Amino acid sequence: MENPFTDEYFMRKALQEAEAAYGKGEIPVGAVIVVDNKIIARSHNLTEMLHDVTAHAEMQSVTAAANFLGGKYLKGCTLYVTLEPCQMCAGALYWSQISKIVYGADDDHRGYRTMGGRLHPKTEVVSGVMAGEAGELIRRFFAERRK
Amino acid sequence: MENPFTDEYFMRKALQEAEAAYGKGEIPVGAVIVVDNKIIARSHNLTEMLHDVTAHAEMQSVTAAANFLGGKYLKGCTLYVTLEPCQMCAGALYWSQISKIVYGADDDHRGYRTMGGRLHPKTEVVSGVMAGEAGELIRRFFAERRK
C-alpha cells in the first residue's frame, strides 16, 4: 500500500491554514508541525488581528508544538510551511533544533536566504513543495488588496 | 536640571529584569521598551519556564509594546536589552520598524551580527551601554551552572 503521509499531504494541511488566514484578511501563510505522521501544531499568520509582528504561522506552531511535547526542542519534528520562513522564524527554528523544514514558495524579498538568517546545521530543508499553490494564494491576496 | 532619562537609566531597568530571570534559573537577559521616556513593556527571558525558544526578553517586549500601543509598528519606541539580540529577535525588531535599539553586552556567538540577521534600515543602534554589568551577570550564571 502506498504511504499516504507524503510531503504533499502535510503541505496541503498547511495550505488549508493559509486559506484560513486569507479569509481573515491576513497575508496567507499557514504551517503545521508533524511528528511520527501526526500533526501536533497547526497555525496561520495572525499579525493583523493580533497587532503583533511576531504572530507568524511558524512562530505559533513552534510554541504550540513545544507546549504539546512538554519541551522546547523539536527534534524529530517536521515543519510544513507554505512560504519560505523569514529571518525571525528561521531564528526560532534554529533555537528549536527542529529536524526538518519543508516549505512551499520561495520568498526572494524577505525569506531567510535573502535576509541572511541561518538554520541549525542539523535541520534538513526541502523547498518547492506545492510552491505553485502557495505562491498563487499570496499573489491573489496582494492583487485583491491593490484593487 | 540634568535629564534623568539617560540610556543608562533605562538599561538599569532592563538589568533588573535580567536579574529577575537569573533568580528563576533563566539565562539572564532583560528588556524594556520606552516611548517618550515612559516604559511601556518590560520582560525577561523565560525560555526554560515556558519550554519555548521564542520566549526571549525582546520578543515578549515587542508583543507587549504593540499590545499597549494598539498597533504592530513600534515607531518612536526604543528597546533597551542587556544582550545583543539574536537573529530571531533582530527579525522581530525588523518587522516592528522600531526606531532605536540600545543593547548592553555583545553576543559574539549567537548575536544577529554574527548569525547574519538584519535590522530595519530606519532603526538606530547603540551598543555597549552598561555592557560590563550585563555581561558579568551572564558569565556568573554560566559559571554557577558548570559547578
Coordinates of C-alpha atoms in Angstrom, one line a residue:
Chain A
M1 CA 0.0 0.0 0.0
E2 CA 1.2 3.5 -0.8
N3 CA 2.2 5.7 2.1
P4 CA -0.5 8.5 2.3
F5 CA 1.7 10.7 4.5
T6 CA 3.8 12.4 1.8
D7 CA 5.2 15.9 2.0
E8 CA 2.3 16.9 -0.3
Y9 CA -0.2 15.5 2.2
F10 CA 1.0 17.7 5.0
M11 CA 1.7 20.7 2.8
R12 CA -2.0 20.5 1.8
K13 CA -2.9 20.9 5.5
A14 CA -0.6 23.9 5.8
L15 CA -2.3 25.3 2.7
Q16 CA -5.7 24.9 4.4
E17 CA -4.3 27.1 7.2
A18 CA -3.0 29.6 4.7
E19 CA -6.6 29.8 3.3
A20 CA -7.9 30.4 6.7
A21 CA -5.6 33.4 7.1
Y22 CA -6.7 34.6 3.7
G23 CA -10.3 34.5 4.9
K24 CA -9.4 36.8 7.8
G25 CA -7.5 39.4 5.7
E26 CA -4.1 38.1 6.8
I27 CA -1.2 37.5 4.5
P28 CA -2.0 33.9 3.7
V29 CA 0.8 31.8 5.2
G30 CA 0.0 28.5 7.0
A31 CA 2.0 25.9 8.9
V32 CA 1.7 22.5 10.6
I33 CA 4.3 20.6 12.6
V34 CA 4.3 16.8 12.4
V35 CA 5.9 14.1 14.4
D36 CA 5.6 10.4 13.5
N37 CA 3.0 11.3 10.9
K38 CA 0.8 13.1 13.4
I39 CA 0.0 16.8 13.3
I40 CA 0.8 18.3 16.7
A41 CA 0.5 22.0 15.8
R42 CA -1.3 24.0 13.1
S43 CA -1.4 27.7 12.7
H44 CA -1.7 30.6 10.3
N45 CA -0.4 34.1 10.2
L46 CA -2.3 36.5 12.6
T47 CA -0.1 39.6 12.6
E48 CA -3.0 41.9 11.7
M49 CA -5.6 40.5 14.1
L50 CA -3.2 40.4 17.0
H51 CA -1.3 43.6 16.1
D52 CA 1.8 41.6 16.6
V53 CA 4.7 41.2 14.1
T54 CA 5.8 38.0 16.0
A55 CA 2.5 36.2 15.1
H56 CA 3.8 34.5 12.0
A57 CA 2.5 31.0 11.4
E58 CA 5.8 29.3 12.1
M59 CA 6.3 31.1 15.5
Q60 CA 2.8 30.0 16.7
S61 CA 3.5 26.4 15.6
V62 CA 6.9 26.3 17.3
T63 CA 5.3 27.5 20.5
A64 CA 2.3 25.1 20.2
A65 CA 4.5 22.0 19.3
A66 CA 6.8 22.7 22.2
N67 CA 3.8 23.0 24.5
F68 CA 2.4 19.7 23.2
L69 CA 5.7 17.9 23.6
G70 CA 6.5 19.5 27.0
G71 CA 10.0 20.6 26.0
K72 CA 11.4 23.3 23.9
Y73 CA 13.4 21.3 21.4
L74 CA 11.6 20.0 18.3
K75 CA 13.9 17.1 17.5
G76 CA 12.1 14.5 15.4
C77 CA 9.6 17.1 14.2
T78 CA 9.0 18.4 10.7
L79 CA 7.6 21.9 10.0
Y80 CA 5.5 22.3 6.8
V81 CA 5.0 26.0 5.9
T82 CA 3.6 27.4 2.7
L83 CA 6.2 30.2 2.4
E84 CA 10.0 30.3 3.0
P85 CA 10.5 31.4 6.6
C86 CA 11.7 35.0 7.4
Q87 CA 14.8 35.6 9.5
M88 CA 12.8 35.8 12.7
C89 CA 11.2 32.4 12.0
A90 CA 14.5 30.9 10.9
G91 CA 15.9 32.1 14.2
A92 CA 13.1 30.4 16.2
L93 CA 13.6 27.3 14.2
Y94 CA 17.3 27.4 14.8
W95 CA 16.8 27.6 18.5
S96 CA 14.3 24.7 18.4
Q97 CA 16.8 22.4 16.6
I98 CA 13.8 21.1 14.5
S99 CA 14.8 18.1 12.4
K100 CA 13.2 19.1 9.1
I101 CA 11.6 22.0 7.3
V102 CA 9.5 21.7 4.2
Y103 CA 8.4 24.9 2.6
G104 CA 6.4 25.8 -0.4
A105 CA 7.1 29.1 -2.3
D106 CA 10.3 31.0 -2.1
D107 CA 10.3 34.5 -0.6
D108 CA 13.0 36.2 -2.5
H109 CA 12.4 39.5 -0.7
R110 CA 12.0 38.7 3.0
G111 CA 13.0 35.0 3.1
Y112 CA 15.8 33.9 5.4
R113 CA 18.1 33.1 2.5
T114 CA 17.9 36.7 1.3
M115 CA 17.9 38.3 4.7
G116 CA 20.9 36.4 5.8
G117 CA 19.3 34.2 8.5
R118 CA 20.7 30.8 9.4
L119 CA 19.1 27.5 10.3
H120 CA 20.5 24.9 12.6
P121 CA 23.2 22.7 10.9
K122 CA 21.1 19.6 12.0
T123 CA 18.0 20.8 10.2
E124 CA 17.2 19.3 6.8
V125 CA 15.4 21.6 4.4
V126 CA 13.2 20.7 1.5
S127 CA 11.7 23.5 -0.7
G128 CA 9.3 23.9 -3.5
V129 CA 6.6 21.5 -2.3
M130 CA 3.3 22.7 -3.8
A131 CA 5.0 26.0 -4.4
G132 CA 2.6 26.9 -7.2
E133 CA -0.5 26.8 -5.0
A134 CA 1.2 28.5 -2.1
G135 CA 2.6 31.3 -4.2
E136 CA -0.6 31.8 -6.2
L137 CA -2.6 32.3 -2.9
I138 CA -0.2 35.1 -1.9
R139 CA -0.3 36.7 -5.3
R140 CA -4.1 36.7 -5.3
F141 CA -4.2 38.2 -1.8
F142 CA -2.0 41.2 -2.8
A143 CA -3.8 41.6 -6.2
E144 CA -7.1 41.9 -4.4
R145 CA -5.6 44.4 -1.8
R146 CA -4.4 46.6 -4.7
K147 CA -7.9 46.9 -6.1
Chain B
M1 CA 18.4 70.3 35.6
E2 CA 20.1 67.2 34.3
N3 CA 17.9 64.8 32.3
P4 CA 17.4 61.7 34.4
F5 CA 16.2 59.6 31.5
T6 CA 19.5 58.6 30.1
D7 CA 20.3 55.3 28.2
E8 CA 21.9 54.2 31.5
Y9 CA 18.7 54.9 33.4
F10 CA 16.6 52.6 31.2
M11 CA 19.4 50.0 30.8
R12 CA 19.4 49.7 34.6
K13 CA 15.7 48.8 34.4
A14 CA 16.5 46.2 31.8
L15 CA 19.2 44.8 34.1
Q16 CA 16.7 44.5 36.9
E17 CA 14.7 42.3 34.5
A18 CA 17.8 40.3 33.7
E19 CA 18.3 39.8 37.5
A20 CA 14.7 38.5 37.8
A21 CA 15.5 36.0 35.0
Y22 CA 18.6 34.9 36.9
G23 CA 16.6 34.3 40.0
K24 CA 14.4 31.9 38.1
G25 CA 17.3 29.9 36.6
E26 CA 16.8 31.5 33.2
I27 CA 19.7 32.8 31.1
P28 CA 19.7 36.4 32.5
V29 CA 18.6 38.7 29.7
G30 CA 16.2 41.6 30.3
A31 CA 14.5 44.2 28.2
V32 CA 12.3 47.3 28.4
I33 CA 10.6 49.3 25.7
V34 CA 10.3 53.0 26.1
V35 CA 8.3 55.7 24.4
D36 CA 8.5 59.4 25.4
N37 CA 10.6 58.4 28.5
K38 CA 7.8 56.0 29.6
I39 CA 8.4 52.3 30.0
I40 CA 5.5 50.5 28.1
A41 CA 6.9 47.0 28.2
R42 CA 9.3 45.1 30.5
S43 CA 10.3 41.4 30.2
H44 CA 12.9 38.9 30.8
N45 CA 13.9 35.6 29.2
L46 CA 11.5 32.8 30.1
T47 CA 12.5 30.0 27.6
E48 CA 13.0 27.4 30.3
M49 CA 9.9 28.1 32.3
L50 CA 7.7 28.2 29.2
H51 CA 9.5 25.5 27.3
D52 CA 9.5 27.9 24.4
V53 CA 12.5 29.0 22.4
T54 CA 10.6 32.1 21.3
A55 CA 10.2 33.5 24.8
H56 CA 13.3 35.7 24.6
A57 CA 13.0 39.0 26.5
E58 CA 12.9 41.1 23.3
M59 CA 10.1 39.0 21.8
Q60 CA 7.9 39.4 24.8
S61 CA 8.5 43.1 25.0
V62 CA 7.8 43.6 21.2
T63 CA 4.4 41.8 21.7
A64 CA 3.6 43.7 24.9
A65 CA 4.5 47.1 23.5
A66 CA 2.4 46.5 20.4
N67 CA -0.4 45.5 22.6
F68 CA -0.1 48.6 24.7
L69 CA 0.1 50.9 21.6
G70 CA -2.7 49.0 19.8
G71 CA -0.7 48.7 16.6
K72 CA 2.1 46.4 15.4
Y73 CA 4.6 49.1 14.5
L74 CA 7.0 50.4 17.2
K75 CA 7.9 53.7 15.5
G76 CA 9.0 56.2 18.2
C77 CA 10.0 53.4 20.5
T78 CA 13.4 52.4 22.0
L79 CA 14.2 48.9 23.1
Y80 CA 16.8 48.5 25.9
V81 CA 18.1 45.0 26.1
T82 CA 21.0 43.7 28.2
L83 CA 22.4 41.4 25.5
E84 CA 22.8 41.8 21.7
P85 CA 19.7 40.4 20.1
C86 CA 19.8 37.0 18.3
Q87 CA 18.6 36.7 14.6
M88 CA 15.1 35.8 15.7
C89 CA 14.8 38.9 17.8
A90 CA 16.5 41.0 15.1
G91 CA 13.9 39.7 12.7
A92 CA 11.0 40.6 15.0
L93 CA 12.6 44.1 15.6
Y94 CA 13.0 44.4 11.8
W95 CA 9.3 43.8 11.2
S96 CA 8.3 46.2 14.0
Q97 CA 10.3 49.0 12.4
I98 CA 11.3 50.1 15.9
S99 CA 13.1 53.4 16.0
K100 CA 16.0 52.7 18.3
I101 CA 17.8 49.7 19.9
V102 CA 20.2 50.1 22.8
Y103 CA 21.9 46.9 23.9
G104 CA 24.5 46.1 26.5
A105 CA 26.9 43.2 26.0
D106 CA 27.9 41.9 22.6
D107 CA 27.0 38.2 21.9
D108 CA 29.8 37.2 19.5
H109 CA 28.4 33.6 19.2
R110 CA 24.6 34.0 18.7
G111 CA 24.1 37.7 18.2
Y112 CA 22.5 38.9 15.0
R113 CA 25.7 40.4 13.7
T114 CA 27.4 37.0 13.8
M115 CA 24.4 35.0 12.6
G116 CA 23.8 37.2 9.7
G117 CA 20.5 38.8 10.7
R118 CA 19.4 42.2 9.6
L119 CA 17.7 45.2 11.3
H120 CA 15.4 47.7 9.6
P121 CA 17.3 50.4 7.8
K122 CA 15.3 53.0 9.8
T123 CA 16.5 51.5 13.2
E124 CA 19.2 53.3 15.1
V125 CA 21.5 51.1 17.1
V126 CA 23.6 51.9 20.2
S127 CA 25.7 49.2 21.8
G128 CA 27.9 48.8 24.8
V129 CA 25.6 50.6 27.4
M130 CA 26.4 49.0 30.8
A131 CA 27.9 46.1 28.9
G132 CA 30.1 45.2 31.8
E133 CA 27.2 44.6 34.2
A134 CA 25.1 42.8 31.6
G135 CA 28.0 40.5 30.5
E136 CA 29.1 39.8 34.1
L137 CA 25.6 38.6 35.0
I138 CA 25.6 36.1 32.2
R139 CA 29.2 34.9 32.9
R140 CA 28.2 34.4 36.6
F141 CA 25.1 32.4 35.5
F142 CA 27.0 30.0 33.4
A143 CA 29.9 29.7 35.9
E144 CA 27.3 28.6 38.5
R145 CA 25.7 26.1 36.2
R146 CA 29.0 24.5 35.5
K147 CA 29.6 23.8 39.2

